[in-house]
Amino acid sequence: GAGVSQSPRYKVAKRGQDVALRCDPISGHVSLFWYQQALGQGPEFLTYFQNEAQLDKSGLPSDRFFAERPEGSVSTLKIQRTQQEDSAVYLCASSATWGGSSYNEQFFGPGTRLTVL
Amino acid sequence: AQSVAQPEDQVNVAEGNPLTVKCTYSVSGNPYLFWYVQYPNRGLQFLLKYITGDNLVKGSYGFEAEFNKSQTSFHLKKPSALVSDSALYFCAVSRSTGGFKTIFGAGTRLFVKA
């Protein structure tokens, strides 16, 4: 079946603009993660959804960052009033989760490369 | 707090030689440990994981990793490297209880020379 898809693949925004990044997880996957990957670094956790519930948003760097997954499938990461330090690759991952544990591997999308000018 | 250290930014190996990519971790409680690989212009792909049981875990493409609880390490190994193994490798850890957050290391770039 299809893997995780993300759109757009590339986004250029002027400082101060709002952006919305979309993630389509693998069908039936309960868990969805968002990560931020700066150049030369590993992915940094932003937020986690189990179905439509956002169970952990401890990694969101500021209140300008907002994520939702209203129907438990597609998710959107929104960044308001973008700043240059928001420039990064934003990765989405999904996994099948049973028993409320984190032992399942994650399937990653190709990422959205955001450049803020 | 969880953390992962990959002490080597880059590992260089000749084709046919064994390779090791190092990873140490810190987590309260029992860890779940993962290795992912990122090829150029492609998303991260799962290689293998340790959940419980045997300390030696076998994964995709001939890779294996050894969980060492006393040294809090989870080094990635392969007996004979291929040029096609050249990529960026990430170690990751999550907790067996108390949340879903996964912490990734900074990554190690592997170069396999023909």
XYZ file of C-alpha atoms in Angstrom:
231
model
C 0.000 0.000 0.000
C 0.918 3.646 -0.111
C 3.383 5.016 2.377
C 3.279 8.256 4.317
C 2.930 11.267 2.064
C 3.557 14.917 2.827
C 2.740 18.077 0.962
C 4.078 20.374 -0.153
C 7.549 18.901 -0.534
C 9.079 22.373 -0.583
C 7.753 25.602 0.831
C 9.301 29.045 0.727
C 7.725 31.623 2.996
C 8.473 35.225 3.752
C 9.077 36.002 7.395
C 5.780 36.632 9.092
C 3.679 34.453 6.783
C 1.602 31.540 8.018
C 2.211 28.081 6.553
C 0.329 24.777 6.690
C 2.032 21.440 6.154
C 0.008 18.323 5.428
C 0.622 14.698 6.324
C -1.253 11.656 5.018
C -0.318 8.677 7.181
C -0.531 5.029 6.261
C -4.158 3.972 6.305
C -5.165 2.474 9.626
C -2.157 3.720 11.553
C -3.239 4.947 14.929
C -0.151 6.939 15.844
C 1.153 10.034 14.099
C 4.271 12.001 14.922
C 5.670 15.317 13.740
C 9.390 16.045 13.860
C 11.591 18.990 12.968
C 14.951 18.186 11.396
C 17.483 20.970 11.162
C 20.360 20.672 8.736
C 22.915 18.172 9.986
C 20.805 17.112 12.952
C 18.549 14.246 13.867
C 14.782 14.584 13.907
C 13.466 16.426 16.963
C 10.100 15.422 18.348
C 7.370 18.026 18.053
C 4.076 16.343 18.807
C 2.219 13.031 18.913
C -1.355 12.023 18.066
C -3.173 8.833 18.885
C -6.119 8.874 16.500
C -7.510 12.407 16.826
C -6.164 13.003 20.332
C -3.002 15.042 20.691
C -1.405 13.248 23.617
C 1.963 14.988 23.657
C 2.816 18.425 22.350
C 5.799 19.012 24.558
C 8.164 19.460 21.636
C 6.361 22.333 19.943
C 8.870 25.200 20.204
C 6.405 28.032 20.648
C 2.740 28.901 20.563
C 3.196 29.771 16.893
C 3.205 26.044 16.178
C -0.104 24.214 16.098
C -1.006 20.703 14.942
C -4.304 18.965 14.410
C -5.683 15.629 13.269
C -9.435 16.174 13.465
C -10.639 12.869 11.998
C -7.796 10.680 13.127
C -6.157 10.366 9.721
C -4.727 13.392 7.872
C -2.780 15.819 10.032
C -1.782 19.430 9.508
C 1.081 21.264 11.153
C 0.547 25.004 11.087
C 3.194 27.594 11.790
C 2.040 31.153 12.306
C 4.161 34.246 11.740
C 7.103 32.209 10.480
C 10.608 33.160 11.564
C 13.934 32.349 9.951
C 14.740 29.877 12.720
C 11.723 27.832 11.603
C 13.599 26.864 8.444
C 13.996 23.083 8.589
C 12.646 19.850 7.201
C 9.395 18.841 8.852
C 8.898 15.103 8.991
C 5.730 13.189 9.607
C 5.707 9.563 10.711
C 2.990 7.060 11.475
C 2.952 3.753 13.251
C 0.559 1.021 14.255
C 0.276 1.024 18.010
C -1.137 -1.605 20.257
C -1.354 -1.575 24.002
C -0.464 2.044 24.430
C 3.217 1.506 24.015
C 5.902 2.990 21.855
C 7.612 -0.140 20.608
C 6.416 -0.012 17.035
C 8.647 1.274 14.296
C 7.681 4.485 12.606
C 7.145 4.951 8.884
C 8.357 8.321 7.718
C 7.205 10.577 4.946
C 9.654 12.364 2.631
C 9.373 15.589 4.597
C 8.549 19.183 3.777
C 11.515 21.481 3.436
C 10.515 24.897 4.756
C 12.666 27.901 3.961
C 11.783 31.192 5.608
C 13.295 34.232 3.966
C 14.948 12.604 30.462
C 15.786 10.570 27.382
C 18.893 11.159 25.312
C 20.880 9.485 22.571
C 24.525 10.000 21.689
C 26.145 9.016 18.442
C 29.771 9.894 19.118
C 30.974 9.694 15.526
C 29.830 12.189 12.909
C 31.291 9.985 10.199
C 32.515 6.421 9.823
C 34.679 5.350 6.893
C 34.941 1.687 5.968
C 36.336 -0.235 3.019
C 33.928 -2.449 1.141
C 33.978 -5.985 2.488
C 35.195 -4.931 5.928
C 33.023 -5.090 9.039
C 31.371 -1.873 10.158
C 30.220 -0.540 13.502
C 28.180 2.582 14.127
C 28.063 3.493 17.798
C 25.107 4.574 19.904
C 24.671 5.127 23.622
C 21.454 6.119 25.319
C 19.999 7.388 28.550
C 16.436 6.693 29.606
C 14.612 5.987 32.832
C 13.166 2.513 32.898
C 13.470 -0.009 30.136
C 14.333 1.341 26.696
C 13.026 0.592 23.281
C 15.879 1.122 20.829
C 15.776 1.655 17.087
C 18.056 2.189 14.132
C 16.884 4.103 11.077
C 18.708 4.833 7.830
C 18.322 7.834 5.554
C 19.453 7.563 1.954
C 19.904 10.733 -0.129
C 16.591 12.228 -1.217
C 14.658 9.537 0.601
C 12.812 9.397 3.896
C 14.023 7.637 7.004
C 13.641 3.880 6.853
C 13.432 1.479 9.770
C 16.327 -0.996 10.072
C 15.835 -2.832 13.337
C 14.678 -2.524 16.918
C 15.279 -3.912 20.381
C 12.244 -4.374 22.574
C 13.099 -7.249 24.887
C 14.683 -10.667 24.771
C 17.868 -11.517 22.921
C 20.486 -8.810 23.105
C 21.515 -9.388 19.486
C 18.901 -8.106 17.094
C 18.937 -8.775 13.366
C 17.399 -6.412 10.867
C 17.172 -5.449 7.237
C 20.007 -5.586 4.678
C 22.209 -7.795 6.870
C 22.485 -5.297 9.711
C 22.425 -6.294 13.349
C 22.728 -4.485 16.652
C 23.737 -5.522 20.125
C 21.939 -4.223 23.187
C 24.255 -3.831 26.177
C 22.363 -2.780 29.269
C 25.403 -2.273 31.508
C 27.058 0.012 28.966
C 23.743 1.544 27.834
C 24.783 0.979 24.245
C 23.113 -0.231 21.078
C 25.815 -0.353 18.411
C 24.887 -1.117 14.809
C 27.023 -3.692 13.029
C 27.407 -5.452 9.716
C 29.958 -8.182 9.004
C 30.755 -7.062 5.455
C 30.044 -3.526 4.257
C 28.723 -2.687 0.806
C 29.163 0.575 -1.080
C 25.371 0.785 -1.157
C 25.337 0.949 2.657
C 26.662 4.501 2.439
C 23.989 6.634 4.081
C 23.063 8.532 7.225
C 22.221 6.352 10.222
C 20.150 7.418 13.207
C 19.807 5.704 16.569
C 16.601 6.380 18.518
C 15.187 5.555 21.946
C 11.759 5.558 23.503
C 10.521 4.510 26.912
C 8.642 1.337 27.637
C 6.315 3.277 29.931
C 5.157 6.838 30.185
C 4.714 8.220 26.716
C 5.397 7.937 23.042
C 8.188 10.447 22.581
C 11.063 9.098 20.514
C 14.443 10.761 20.812
C 16.851 10.562 17.887
C 20.601 10.928 17.854
C 22.308 13.465 15.624
C 23.179 10.810 13.074
C 26.343 9.157 11.771
C 27.286 9.346 8.130
C 28.692 6.075 6.837
C 31.001 6.083 3.829
C 31.871 2.724 2.318
C 34.723 2.942 -0.139
C 35.064 0.496 -3.014
